[in-house]
Amino acid sequence: TAGLDAQQANNFCRDLSTASTAVQQGVSPGRAKSAVTAWAIWKEFTGELGLDPFLQAFQDKVPILQVFVHRVHIGELAANSNPVRSRTAEDYVRHVAQAFLNVGAKDPRLNSANLMDFRLQRMISCWKKSDPAPDRVKPIPIQVIRRVAILAQHATSEIFKAVADMIIIAFFFLLRPGEYTDNDDSPFRLEDVQLFIGSQRLDLLVATDAQLLQTRFASLTFTDQKNGVRGEVIGHARSGDQFLCPVKAIVRRVIYLRSNGAPPDTPLSRVYNTNSRVTPKLITQTLRDSIQYLGATNIGFFPKEVSARSLRAAGAQALLLGRVDTNIIQLIGRWKSDAMLRYLHVQAFPLMKDYASIMLQAGTYTLIPNQYVPQR
């Protein structure tokens, strides 16, 4: 900006600041926060070595990255001071590389062929082999959700009612915690809801509560939710169940929010006149309490094995057990790859109960012989 007059320089700096903010907001708030943390740790690490954070004096920056990522992996430089898995360690060095790129410097992880350096690749590969088994959350059987829903019908606490409704919505729509809790990470909002009676779409601003209660189909529109296509709509019709119905749960949230004068951009899970919010932690505790009541013997796992993330897995598992095509499950859950399969558990009894007999019936066969097999 040296050659610009004061006004032009001011405008340029203003627009550059806006552009930089857009770069930071190109990922979820949680991811952006992780990047800031990783860079702060990197700067402290390089500072203790007497180096500038961009390692301008080094042609080969990989050895310093190796030491950094090793110390992250063993917990010495990890944010929580505990050893981390290979993927987390890899994320740290990726965040550092992105900070280089953000100022126009070259990615320090890459070799002269613009490929990931062999040394870093092998380190991460080594750690992946020794990582413990993935700590997959268990999908939640419907009886657990049903207990929460029944309790909510008789509850006086608005926060508990909201928790129950959001659990139901998350299960049927296969939502991530950031999409159905009251947070800053792209939750679905009042303005994302559409309600229908037949082909008639209701105007949520003027429809009466009685009209809303006649809703037969409800949808959510994706705006900036993870892996969602902007403007794409996913919906459900009534389930026919007295307690567990995605349409009824959404209508209850709409009526509650309208009664409190909520603006259109209000998260569906918002609760008024309380210091509490519908958080992933509160969802997790509610689910665990229900499992504790029903008993691990009857459910097949312990309360500690579930969290707010379990509802997405639960919805996918229910569709799988209902013999819904996996491609359809992938579409509903907005999975971009076979990562969906990590959410599904073959431990479910209805899924596996007939397979032994099927394998016996279908396991007797002969193969078409090649030319080396003797004729009879």
XYZ file of C-alpha atoms in Angstrom:
376
model
C 0.000 0.000 0.000
C 3.067 2.273 -0.053
C 2.104 3.873 -3.384
C -1.537 4.502 -2.457
C -3.050 7.620 -0.987
C -4.470 7.428 2.547
C -8.045 6.682 1.462
C -7.023 3.967 -1.003
C -4.688 2.386 1.558
C -7.465 2.389 4.137
C -9.915 0.780 1.707
C -7.360 -1.826 0.687
C -6.581 -2.771 4.294
C -10.293 -2.914 5.105
C -11.015 -5.262 2.195
C -7.977 -7.406 2.965
C -9.191 -7.760 6.543
C -12.624 -8.802 5.253
C -11.024 -11.327 2.906
C -8.895 -12.739 5.735
C -11.993 -13.136 7.894
C -13.697 -15.011 5.049
C -10.719 -17.384 4.863
C -11.052 -18.124 8.580
C -14.797 -18.647 8.288
C -14.378 -21.093 5.409
C -14.322 -23.895 7.979
C -16.439 -24.657 11.032
C -15.769 -22.589 14.183
C -14.366 -25.678 15.897
C -11.922 -26.306 13.069
C -10.894 -22.658 12.995
C -10.268 -22.713 16.742
C -8.101 -25.835 16.380
C -6.038 -24.085 13.709
C -5.453 -21.088 15.972
C -4.411 -23.386 18.819
C -2.002 -25.394 16.638
C -0.348 -22.241 15.291
C 0.066 -20.796 18.794
C 1.754 -24.026 19.928
C 3.978 -24.000 16.820
C 5.073 -20.421 17.475
C 5.931 -21.260 21.062
C 7.853 -24.347 19.898
C 9.889 -22.466 17.287
C 10.419 -19.562 19.677
C 12.013 -21.862 22.250
C 14.379 -23.039 19.507
C 15.229 -19.457 18.618
C 13.642 -19.751 15.172
C 11.145 -17.617 13.317
C 7.830 -19.464 12.854
C 8.127 -19.495 9.061
C 11.616 -21.064 9.143
C 12.887 -18.725 6.465
C 16.513 -19.702 7.154
C 15.844 -23.357 6.287
C 15.656 -24.815 2.821
C 14.548 -28.179 4.245
C 11.933 -27.501 6.915
C 10.798 -31.118 7.326
C 13.160 -32.111 10.213
C 11.724 -29.338 12.370
C 8.195 -30.381 11.432
C 9.126 -33.964 12.349
C 10.230 -32.985 15.838
C 7.131 -30.821 16.277
C 4.657 -33.479 15.203
C 6.484 -36.126 17.279
C 6.133 -34.007 20.406
C 2.469 -33.415 19.602
C 1.945 -37.155 19.179
C 3.479 -38.034 22.558
C 1.466 -35.273 24.237
C 4.322 -32.913 25.049
C 2.931 -30.252 22.700
C -0.679 -31.399 22.427
C -3.287 -28.932 23.651
C -4.468 -31.245 26.436
C -0.929 -32.509 27.238
C -1.982 -36.095 26.531
C -0.763 -38.414 23.738
C -2.904 -38.096 20.625
C -3.804 -40.354 17.725
C -2.035 -40.148 14.403
C -4.873 -38.238 12.746
C -4.791 -35.522 15.408
C -1.017 -35.183 15.097
C -1.417 -34.961 11.336
C -3.999 -32.201 11.800
C -1.533 -30.142 13.841
C 1.093 -30.150 11.116
C -1.611 -29.479 8.496
C -2.757 -26.393 10.425
C 0.835 -25.163 10.544
C 1.198 -25.684 6.797
C -2.031 -23.777 6.158
C -0.688 -20.848 8.179
C 2.312 -20.790 5.826
C 0.005 -20.841 2.815
C -2.117 -18.077 4.298
C 0.778 -15.638 4.002
C 1.797 -16.810 0.555
C 4.649 -19.079 1.687
C 5.173 -22.585 0.333
C 3.664 -25.571 2.133
C 6.593 -26.792 4.281
C 5.399 -30.404 4.132
C 5.907 -30.738 0.390
C 8.998 -31.887 -1.457
C 10.360 -30.534 -4.735
C 7.752 -32.534 -6.654
C 4.949 -30.878 -4.605
C 4.145 -34.187 -2.932
C 3.979 -34.913 0.776
C 7.493 -35.483 2.047
C 8.407 -39.153 2.437
C 9.613 -38.684 6.024
C 6.373 -37.188 7.273
C 4.333 -39.765 5.384
C 6.177 -42.649 6.986
C 5.929 -41.186 10.494
C 2.163 -40.798 10.247
C 1.847 -44.262 8.694
C 3.838 -45.777 11.566
C 1.604 -44.161 14.164
C -1.578 -45.273 12.400
C -0.483 -48.880 12.803
C -0.123 -48.472 16.552
C -3.249 -46.367 17.125
C -5.831 -48.030 19.380
C -9.018 -49.265 17.765
C -11.415 -46.454 16.819
C -13.645 -45.454 19.723
C -16.919 -45.681 17.855
C -20.022 -44.545 19.652
C -22.843 -47.044 19.843
C -26.060 -46.404 17.895
C -28.961 -45.876 20.253
C -31.938 -48.271 20.089
C -35.315 -46.636 19.737
C -36.425 -47.774 23.203
C -33.871 -45.393 24.715
C -35.254 -42.452 22.742
C -38.820 -43.520 23.489
C -38.226 -43.295 27.225
C -36.905 -39.733 26.855
C -39.907 -38.792 24.697
C -42.431 -40.239 27.157
C -40.822 -38.428 30.084
C -40.944 -35.166 28.121
C -44.714 -35.490 27.643
C -45.148 -35.125 31.395
C -42.270 -32.728 32.076
C -42.664 -29.127 33.195
C -39.092 -28.171 32.340
C -38.849 -26.400 28.985
C -35.192 -27.344 28.704
C -36.006 -31.049 29.046
C -38.802 -30.754 26.494
C -36.404 -29.097 24.081
C -33.777 -31.789 24.669
C -36.322 -34.519 23.946
C -37.574 -32.835 20.775
C -34.057 -32.274 19.466
C -33.118 -35.894 20.203
C -36.097 -37.032 18.127
C -35.265 -34.635 15.290
C -31.581 -35.631 15.324
C -32.466 -39.329 15.150
C -34.828 -39.050 12.196
C -32.722 -36.532 10.254
C -29.328 -38.150 11.057
C -27.949 -34.898 12.427
C -24.575 -34.042 13.881
C -24.478 -32.408 17.347
C -23.554 -29.049 15.838
C -26.726 -29.143 13.740
C -29.269 -29.728 16.483
C -27.867 -28.064 19.605
C -27.786 -24.393 20.622
C -24.283 -23.461 19.540
C -22.302 -21.359 17.085
C -21.611 -24.232 14.669
C -24.374 -23.979 12.038
C -27.442 -25.374 13.817
C -30.753 -25.596 11.999
C -32.857 -22.517 12.642
C -36.493 -21.551 12.668
C -36.191 -20.087 9.153
C -34.887 -23.451 7.860
C -38.220 -25.152 8.632
C -41.060 -25.771 6.196
C -44.375 -27.321 7.235
C -46.994 -28.807 4.905
C -50.602 -29.946 5.010
C -50.859 -31.972 1.859
C -49.363 -29.771 -0.867
C -50.089 -26.573 1.049
C -47.010 -24.979 2.601
C -47.854 -23.095 5.759
C -46.692 -19.552 6.392
C -44.988 -19.869 9.768
C -45.513 -16.193 10.484
C -49.309 -16.163 10.186
C -50.499 -19.779 10.543
C -52.344 -20.491 13.765
C -51.127 -23.074 16.252
C -54.125 -25.208 15.314
C -53.040 -25.165 11.672
C -49.462 -26.023 12.589
C -50.689 -29.011 14.589
C -52.330 -30.348 11.419
C -48.951 -30.559 9.678
C -48.332 -33.846 7.904
C -44.866 -33.208 6.457
C -41.912 -31.187 7.760
C -38.620 -30.326 6.125
C -35.283 -28.710 6.937
C -33.353 -26.645 4.405
C -29.568 -26.826 4.402
C -27.773 -23.499 4.549
C -24.247 -23.894 5.936
C -24.471 -27.256 7.678
C -21.537 -29.616 7.175
C -21.665 -31.684 3.954
C -25.031 -30.207 3.075
C -25.747 -28.800 -0.372
C -26.931 -25.225 0.092
C -30.635 -24.992 -0.611
C -31.145 -28.756 -0.500
C -34.215 -29.865 1.419
C -34.767 -33.057 3.385
C -38.080 -33.900 4.981
C -40.151 -36.480 6.798
C -43.835 -37.327 6.957
C -45.514 -38.250 10.219
C -44.260 -41.517 11.682
C -47.633 -42.577 13.064
C -46.195 -42.915 16.563
C -47.710 -41.021 19.465
C -44.374 -40.065 20.980
C -41.694 -40.502 18.327
C -42.510 -38.373 15.307
C -40.147 -35.928 13.593
C -43.026 -33.798 12.312
C -44.624 -33.404 15.744
C -41.242 -32.614 17.315
C -40.513 -29.869 14.775
C -44.017 -28.401 15.131
C -43.587 -28.275 18.911
C -40.335 -26.357 18.492
C -41.921 -23.926 16.021
C -44.888 -23.241 18.306
C -42.613 -22.752 21.321
C -40.253 -20.379 19.513
C -43.103 -18.345 18.014
C -44.708 -17.976 21.446
C -41.472 -16.410 22.664
C -41.147 -14.013 19.736
C -38.070 -15.750 18.341
C -36.574 -14.159 15.202
C -36.168 -16.359 12.101
C -32.464 -17.038 12.701
C -33.076 -18.610 16.111
C -31.733 -22.169 16.560
C -34.546 -24.720 16.820
C -33.178 -25.834 20.189
C -33.260 -22.374 21.821
C -34.901 -22.208 25.252
C -35.903 -18.942 26.918
C -36.018 -17.784 30.546
C -33.282 -20.142 31.693
C -29.535 -20.111 32.053
C -29.351 -23.578 30.475
C -28.916 -24.398 26.794
C -29.406 -27.558 24.769
C -25.761 -28.549 24.509
C -24.112 -31.781 23.304
C -23.163 -32.432 26.924
C -26.793 -32.179 28.051
C -27.946 -34.426 25.191
C -25.281 -36.969 26.122
C -26.261 -36.979 29.784
C -29.962 -37.392 28.946
C -29.262 -40.389 26.713
C -26.979 -41.969 29.289
C -29.572 -41.527 32.031
C -32.120 -43.333 29.872
C -29.726 -46.217 29.190
C -28.862 -46.388 32.882
C -32.554 -46.742 33.707
C -33.218 -49.387 31.065
C -30.066 -51.292 32.000
C -27.001 -52.326 30.020
C -28.218 -55.942 30.084
C -31.331 -54.993 28.119
C -29.587 -52.565 25.765
C -26.326 -54.396 25.125
C -23.852 -51.675 26.105
C -23.037 -49.203 28.862
C -24.101 -45.549 29.170
C -20.519 -44.333 28.760
C -20.474 -45.776 25.226
C -22.909 -43.199 23.849
C -22.789 -39.464 23.285
C -24.680 -36.795 21.357
C -22.956 -38.143 18.220
C -24.756 -41.468 18.699
C -28.043 -40.170 17.311
C -26.632 -39.859 13.798
C -25.392 -43.432 14.037
C -28.731 -44.511 15.508
C -30.700 -43.128 12.583
C -28.387 -44.804 10.068
C -28.533 -48.095 11.949
C -32.342 -48.022 12.062
C -32.475 -47.473 8.293
C -30.016 -50.326 7.742
C -32.069 -52.700 9.880
C -35.115 -51.604 7.938
C -33.361 -52.906 4.790
C -33.042 -49.424 3.306
C -30.446 -49.360 0.526
C -27.100 -48.079 1.769
C -27.002 -45.538 -1.072
C -30.212 -44.021 0.272
C -28.786 -43.967 3.808
C -25.718 -42.202 2.458
C -27.889 -39.579 0.767
C -30.020 -38.952 3.857
C -26.957 -38.642 6.057
C -25.033 -36.523 3.497
C -22.026 -38.817 3.586
C -19.680 -38.107 0.706
C -17.993 -41.508 0.850
C -18.110 -44.913 2.478
C -17.296 -43.207 5.782
C -20.935 -43.961 6.606
C -19.974 -47.584 7.181
C -18.046 -46.571 10.299
C -21.336 -45.624 11.915
C -23.033 -48.961 11.302
C -22.687 -51.872 13.690
C -23.116 -55.508 12.752
C -23.642 -56.220 16.464
C -27.353 -55.486 16.038
C -29.241 -58.766 16.505
C -31.967 -58.212 13.854
C -29.293 -57.589 11.235
C -27.323 -60.782 11.864
C -29.906 -63.277 13.148
C -30.710 -64.862 9.764
C -27.308 -64.748 8.122
C -26.000 -68.100 9.401
C -28.913 -69.982 7.850
C -28.664 -67.901 4.668
C -24.965 -68.727 4.397
C -25.729 -72.448 4.808
C -28.368 -72.330 2.097
C -26.308 -70.271 -0.316
C -22.855 -71.621 0.521
C -23.035 -74.808 -1.537
C -21.968 -74.204 -5.121
C -19.444 -75.129 -7.770
C -17.246 -72.770 -9.714
C -16.923 -72.676 -13.469
C -13.686 -74.592 -14.060
C -10.710 -73.208 -15.945
C -8.903 -75.208 -18.598
C -6.549 -76.826 -16.081
C -9.291 -78.598 -14.122
C -9.589 -82.263 -15.291
C -12.819 -83.302 -16.935
C -14.971 -85.873 -15.197
